Every structure is written in structure tokens, then in C-alpha cells.
Coordinates of C-alpha atoms and ligand atoms in Angstrom, one line a residue:
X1 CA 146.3 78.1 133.2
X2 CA 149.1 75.5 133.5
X3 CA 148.7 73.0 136.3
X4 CA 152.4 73.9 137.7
X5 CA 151.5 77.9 137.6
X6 CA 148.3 77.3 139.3
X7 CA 150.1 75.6 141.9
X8 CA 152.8 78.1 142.4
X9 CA 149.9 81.1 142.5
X10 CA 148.2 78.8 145.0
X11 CA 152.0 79.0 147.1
X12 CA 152.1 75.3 147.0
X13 CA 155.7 75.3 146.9
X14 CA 158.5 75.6 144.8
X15 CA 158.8 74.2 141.4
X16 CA 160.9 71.4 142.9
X17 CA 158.0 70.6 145.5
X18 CA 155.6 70.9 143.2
X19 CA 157.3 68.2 140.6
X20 CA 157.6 66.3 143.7
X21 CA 154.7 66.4 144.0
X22 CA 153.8 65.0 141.1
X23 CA 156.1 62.2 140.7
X24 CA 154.7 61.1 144.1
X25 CA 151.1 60.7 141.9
X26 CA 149.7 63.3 144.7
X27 CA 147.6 65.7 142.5
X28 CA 144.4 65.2 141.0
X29 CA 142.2 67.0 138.8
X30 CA 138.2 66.5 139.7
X31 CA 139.5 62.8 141.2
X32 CA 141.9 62.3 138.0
X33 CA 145.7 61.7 138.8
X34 CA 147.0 64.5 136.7
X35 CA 148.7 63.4 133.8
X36 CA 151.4 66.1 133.2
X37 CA 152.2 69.5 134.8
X38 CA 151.8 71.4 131.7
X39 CA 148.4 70.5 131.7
X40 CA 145.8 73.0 131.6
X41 CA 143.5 73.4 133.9
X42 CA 141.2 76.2 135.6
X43 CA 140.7 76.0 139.0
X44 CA 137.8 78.2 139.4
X45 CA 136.0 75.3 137.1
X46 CA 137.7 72.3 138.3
X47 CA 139.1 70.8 142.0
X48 CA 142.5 70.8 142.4
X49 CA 143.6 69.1 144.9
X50 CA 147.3 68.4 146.6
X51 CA 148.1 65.7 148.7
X52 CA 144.5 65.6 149.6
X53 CA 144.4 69.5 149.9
X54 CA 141.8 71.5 147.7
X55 CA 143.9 74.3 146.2
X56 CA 142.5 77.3 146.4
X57 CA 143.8 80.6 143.8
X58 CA 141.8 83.6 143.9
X59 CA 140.3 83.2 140.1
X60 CA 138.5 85.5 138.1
X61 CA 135.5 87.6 139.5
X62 CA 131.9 88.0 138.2
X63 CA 129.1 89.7 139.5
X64 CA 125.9 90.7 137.5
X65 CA 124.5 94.6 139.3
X66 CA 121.7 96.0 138.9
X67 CA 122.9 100.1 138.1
X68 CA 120.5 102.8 139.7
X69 CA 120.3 105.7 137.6
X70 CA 123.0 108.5 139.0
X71 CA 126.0 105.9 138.8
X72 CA 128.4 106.1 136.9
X73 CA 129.6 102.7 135.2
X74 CA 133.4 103.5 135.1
X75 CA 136.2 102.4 137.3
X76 CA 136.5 105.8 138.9
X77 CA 135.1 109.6 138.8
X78 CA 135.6 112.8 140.3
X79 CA 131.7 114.2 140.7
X80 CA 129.3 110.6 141.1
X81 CA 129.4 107.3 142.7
X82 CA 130.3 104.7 140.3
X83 CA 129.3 100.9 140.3
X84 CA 132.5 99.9 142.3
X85 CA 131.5 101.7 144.8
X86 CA 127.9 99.4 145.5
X87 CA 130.1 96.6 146.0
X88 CA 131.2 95.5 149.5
X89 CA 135.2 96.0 150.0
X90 CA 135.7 92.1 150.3
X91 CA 134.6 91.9 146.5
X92 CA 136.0 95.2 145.2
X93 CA 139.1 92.9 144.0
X94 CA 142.0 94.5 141.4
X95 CA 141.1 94.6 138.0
X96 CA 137.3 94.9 138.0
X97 CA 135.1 96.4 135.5
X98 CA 132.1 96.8 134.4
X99 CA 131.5 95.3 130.7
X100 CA 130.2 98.3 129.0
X101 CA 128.9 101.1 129.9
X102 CA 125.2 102.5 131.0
X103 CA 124.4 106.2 130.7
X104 CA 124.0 107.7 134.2
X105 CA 120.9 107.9 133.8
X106 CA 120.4 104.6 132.7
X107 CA 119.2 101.6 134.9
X108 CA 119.9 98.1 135.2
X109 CA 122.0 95.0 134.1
X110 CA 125.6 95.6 134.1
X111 CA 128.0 92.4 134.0
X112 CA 131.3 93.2 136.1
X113 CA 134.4 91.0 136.2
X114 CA 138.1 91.1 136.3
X115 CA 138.7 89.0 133.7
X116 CA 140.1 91.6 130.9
X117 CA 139.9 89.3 127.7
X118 CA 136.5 87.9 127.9
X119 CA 134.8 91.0 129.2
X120 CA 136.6 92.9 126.1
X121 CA 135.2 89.9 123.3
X122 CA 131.7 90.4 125.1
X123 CA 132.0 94.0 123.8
X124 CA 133.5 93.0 120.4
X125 CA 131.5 93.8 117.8
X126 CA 132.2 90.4 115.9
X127 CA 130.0 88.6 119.1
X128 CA 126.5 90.9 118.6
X129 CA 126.2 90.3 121.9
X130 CA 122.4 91.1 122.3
X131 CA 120.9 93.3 125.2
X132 CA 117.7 94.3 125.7
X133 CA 116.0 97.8 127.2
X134 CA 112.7 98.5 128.6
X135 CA 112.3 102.4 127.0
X136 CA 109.7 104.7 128.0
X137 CA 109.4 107.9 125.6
X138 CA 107.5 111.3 125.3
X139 CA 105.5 110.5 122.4
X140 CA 103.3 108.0 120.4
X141 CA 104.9 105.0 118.4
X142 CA 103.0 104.3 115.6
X143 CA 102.5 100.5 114.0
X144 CA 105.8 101.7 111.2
X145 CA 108.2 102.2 114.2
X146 CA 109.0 98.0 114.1
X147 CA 110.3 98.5 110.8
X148 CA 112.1 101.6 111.0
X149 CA 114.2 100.5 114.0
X150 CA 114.5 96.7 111.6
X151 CA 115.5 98.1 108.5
X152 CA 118.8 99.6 110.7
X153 CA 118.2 103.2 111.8
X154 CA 120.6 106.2 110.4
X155 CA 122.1 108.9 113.3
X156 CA 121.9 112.4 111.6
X157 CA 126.3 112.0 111.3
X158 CA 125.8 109.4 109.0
X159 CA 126.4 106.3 111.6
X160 CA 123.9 103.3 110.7
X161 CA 122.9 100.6 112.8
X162 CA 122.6 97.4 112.5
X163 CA 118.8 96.3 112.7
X164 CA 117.3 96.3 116.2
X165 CA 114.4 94.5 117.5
X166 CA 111.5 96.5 118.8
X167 CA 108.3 95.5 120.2
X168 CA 105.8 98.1 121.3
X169 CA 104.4 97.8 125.0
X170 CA 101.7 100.5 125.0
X171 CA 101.7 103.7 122.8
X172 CA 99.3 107.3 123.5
X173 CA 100.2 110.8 122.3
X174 CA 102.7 112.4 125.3
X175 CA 104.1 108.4 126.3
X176 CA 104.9 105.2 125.1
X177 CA 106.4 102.2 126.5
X178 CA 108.7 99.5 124.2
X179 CA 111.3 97.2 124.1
X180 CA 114.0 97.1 122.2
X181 CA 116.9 94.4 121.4
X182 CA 120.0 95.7 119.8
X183 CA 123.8 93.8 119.2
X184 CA 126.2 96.7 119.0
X185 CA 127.4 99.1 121.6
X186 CA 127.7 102.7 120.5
X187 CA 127.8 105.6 122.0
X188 CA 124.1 106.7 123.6
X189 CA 122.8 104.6 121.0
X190 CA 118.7 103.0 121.9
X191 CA 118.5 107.1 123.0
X192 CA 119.6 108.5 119.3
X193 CA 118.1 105.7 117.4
X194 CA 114.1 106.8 118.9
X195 CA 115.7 110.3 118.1
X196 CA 115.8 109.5 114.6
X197 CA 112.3 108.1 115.0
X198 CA 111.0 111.2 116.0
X199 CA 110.9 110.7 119.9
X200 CA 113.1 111.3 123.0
X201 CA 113.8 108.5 125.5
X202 CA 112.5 109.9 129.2
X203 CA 113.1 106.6 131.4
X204 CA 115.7 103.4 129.7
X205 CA 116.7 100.2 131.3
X206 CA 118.7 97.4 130.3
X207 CA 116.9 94.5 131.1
X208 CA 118.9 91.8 129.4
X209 CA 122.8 91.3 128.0
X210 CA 124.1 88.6 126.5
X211 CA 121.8 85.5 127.7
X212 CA 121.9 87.0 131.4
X213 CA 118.5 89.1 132.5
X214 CA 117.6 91.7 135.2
X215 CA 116.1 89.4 137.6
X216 CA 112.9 90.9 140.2
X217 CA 114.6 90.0 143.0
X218 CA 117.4 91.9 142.5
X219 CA 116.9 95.9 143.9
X220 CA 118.5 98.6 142.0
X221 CA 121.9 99.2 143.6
X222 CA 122.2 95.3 144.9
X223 CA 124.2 92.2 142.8
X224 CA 125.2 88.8 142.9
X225 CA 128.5 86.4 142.3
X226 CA 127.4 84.9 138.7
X227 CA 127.0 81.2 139.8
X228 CA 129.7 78.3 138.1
X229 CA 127.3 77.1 135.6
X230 CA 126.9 80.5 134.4
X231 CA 130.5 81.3 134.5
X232 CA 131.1 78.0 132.3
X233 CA 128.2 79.2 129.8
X234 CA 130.5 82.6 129.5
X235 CA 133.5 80.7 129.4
X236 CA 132.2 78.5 126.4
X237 CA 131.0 81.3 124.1
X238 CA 133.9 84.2 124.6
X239 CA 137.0 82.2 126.4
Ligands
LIG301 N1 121.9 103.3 124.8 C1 121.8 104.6 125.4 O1 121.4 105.5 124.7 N2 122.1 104.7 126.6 C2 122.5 103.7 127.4 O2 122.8 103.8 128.6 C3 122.6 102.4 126.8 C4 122.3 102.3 125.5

């Protein structure tokens, strides 16, 4: 953002204050005198101060949740809680959303933020943003299933995938447990793709996305405020 908006959103005061301002050489960036107003600079990454004065705007949000099963990951619904509704009211800012979407039945990692463009190139297909699932199914995977879900797996409609990573955990007759790593988003797709294998998904949780994992010490239903560093690391790669 602009120096001069950032100090207008901040309610600095008025354009004329604010060149004031800085023809009295009373802004700095991070200790720098600023060198113009049309500068950019983002406050939520840098300190802004004025005469002295941190500036404080309300930036982007970002919180990393880990989704129970029975939550919806949508802005709103009629029948079922959704993730909004897990966080506390002071955080439940305008805009938010969750980056992608989790069956209801699905658990785990779900990235929300209010910033609209990067969560939207996170979900861009160009990115392959990876995410990972812990899968449990109802039947045995045999030492060929690797390659099957490698050499890109085929819906019954025709859909392919692209190839997806999968490493096997433990595997009986009746239940199996796996991993699996995949870089697009569509619709129900870790369940259909062990469909087309031959087995159905009874338990699925997404245990990574996109460089950030499902940390122990985070409880289904509880999140955190992504930290600066990682904000910068998601600035870097989709801003
Ligand atoms: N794939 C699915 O089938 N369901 C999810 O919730 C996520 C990925």
C-alpha cells in the first residue's frame, strides 16, 4: 500500500497533514526517513512511525485452525457450525475465509485470512500448492497402490489427476492407513481418487497445506494468528 493511504487508513490526518508531515522529515520506515509518500510500504511487515508515533492499521488477518469433523468450512450455513464460528468475536474480522474447503467430515489444517488475492493464488491451480492427508480406508493397499495414485488417477467422469504422492502407513484386509500428497483442489478428490483404487476413505485429515503443518499442540476446534515470519514466507511466494 502507498505510504500517504496507509497513513490516511491509520486517521493520521488529512492529506495536507500528512505532507506536512513529511516535509517536516517526521516519518520513518523501520528507522529510515521515508523517501517519498508514494512509496510502498506494508505496515503489517514494517514500523511506521509518525512523529515518533507507531502507526497502527488494522492489516490483513491469518490464522491456521485445526477443523473438527461436523464443520462446515464456508463463510456461512443454514444446518452446521462453520469455521467462523470457532473463532473468538474479536478475531471474526470482515472478509475472512477459509482458503479451500474440507469436507464436513474432514479434519484438520485449514488456512483462514482476509486477504482475498493471495488466499485466491493459494488455490490457483498454476501454484500446486501441496497438502497432505492422513487417510484411513476399509480395505487393504497392496505394494501397486504407490504407482497407481503416481501415474495420475482417472475419476469414472473422465477427470484425471495430476500425480499424487502416497505412502502406505500400515495395510490388513478390512483397514489401512496412508498418506497422501496431492497439488490440486477438486471436488472430494483424496476420497474419489482411493475410490478408483478400489477402496473407500472411512477417517481423512489434512495434515499439511502449502509449507504450513497440523501442529500436536493444536486441539481440533482451536487456532492460532500465523506468526510475521510466516506471513512474510506467504507474502513472498503468492503476493
Ligand atoms: N479430498 C476429499 O475428498 N475431501 C476433502 O475434504 C479434502 C480433499
Amino acid at each position: 500500500m502507498r505510504l500517504d493511504k496507509c497513513l490516511e487508513k491509520a486517521k493520521i490526518g488529512s492529506k495536507k497533514q500528512i505532507k506536512r508531515y513529511f516535509a517536516s522529515r517526521q516519518i520513518t520506515i523501520d528507522g529510515s526517513l521515508a523517501k517519498k509518500l508514494s512509496q510502498i510500504v506494508d505496515p503489517e511487515l514494517q514500523q511506521v512511525e509518525v512523529a515518533g508515533r507507531s502507526v497502527k492499521i488494522t492489516g490483513a488477518r491469518y490464522y491456521l485452525l485445526n477443523k473438527p469433523a461436523g464443520v462446515v468450512s464456508a463463510c456461512s450455513d443454514a444446518h452446521f457450525p462453520t469455521v467462523l464460528d470457532l473463532l473468538r468475536e474479536e478475531d471474526r474480522v470482515d472478509g475472512l475465509f477459509p482458503i479451500g474447503r474440507l469436507d464436513r467430515d474432514t479434519e484438520g489444517l485449514v488456512l483462514l485470512t482476509n486477504n482475498g488475492p493471495l488466499g485466491f493464488r493459494m488455490l490457483h491451480p498454476q501454484h500446486h500448492v501441496a497438502k497432505t492427508y492422513y487417510v484411513e480406508v476399509n480395505d487393504a493397499l497392496h505394494p501397486d497402490a504407490p504407482a497407481f495414485f503416481d501415474n495420475g488417477v482417472t475419476f469414472l467422469d473422465g477427470t484425471t489427476c495430476k500425480p499424487a504422492q502416497l505412502t502406505i502407513l500400515s495395510s490388513q484386509p478390512g483397514h489401512s492407513r496412508a498418506q497422501i500428497t496431492i497439488s490440486e483442489g477438486k471436488f472430494h478428490q483424496v476420497k474419489k481418487m482411493f475410490l478408483a483404487y478400489g477402496v473407500k476413505v472411512t477417517y481423512l485429515k489434512r495434515i499439511s497445506f502449502g509449507g504450513f503443518n497440523l501442529e500436536d499442540s493444536l486441539p481440533a476446534g482451536a487456532y492460532r494468528q500465523l506468526s510475521q515470519e510466516e506471513i512474510k514466507v506467504l507474502k513472498k511466494y503468492f503476493d
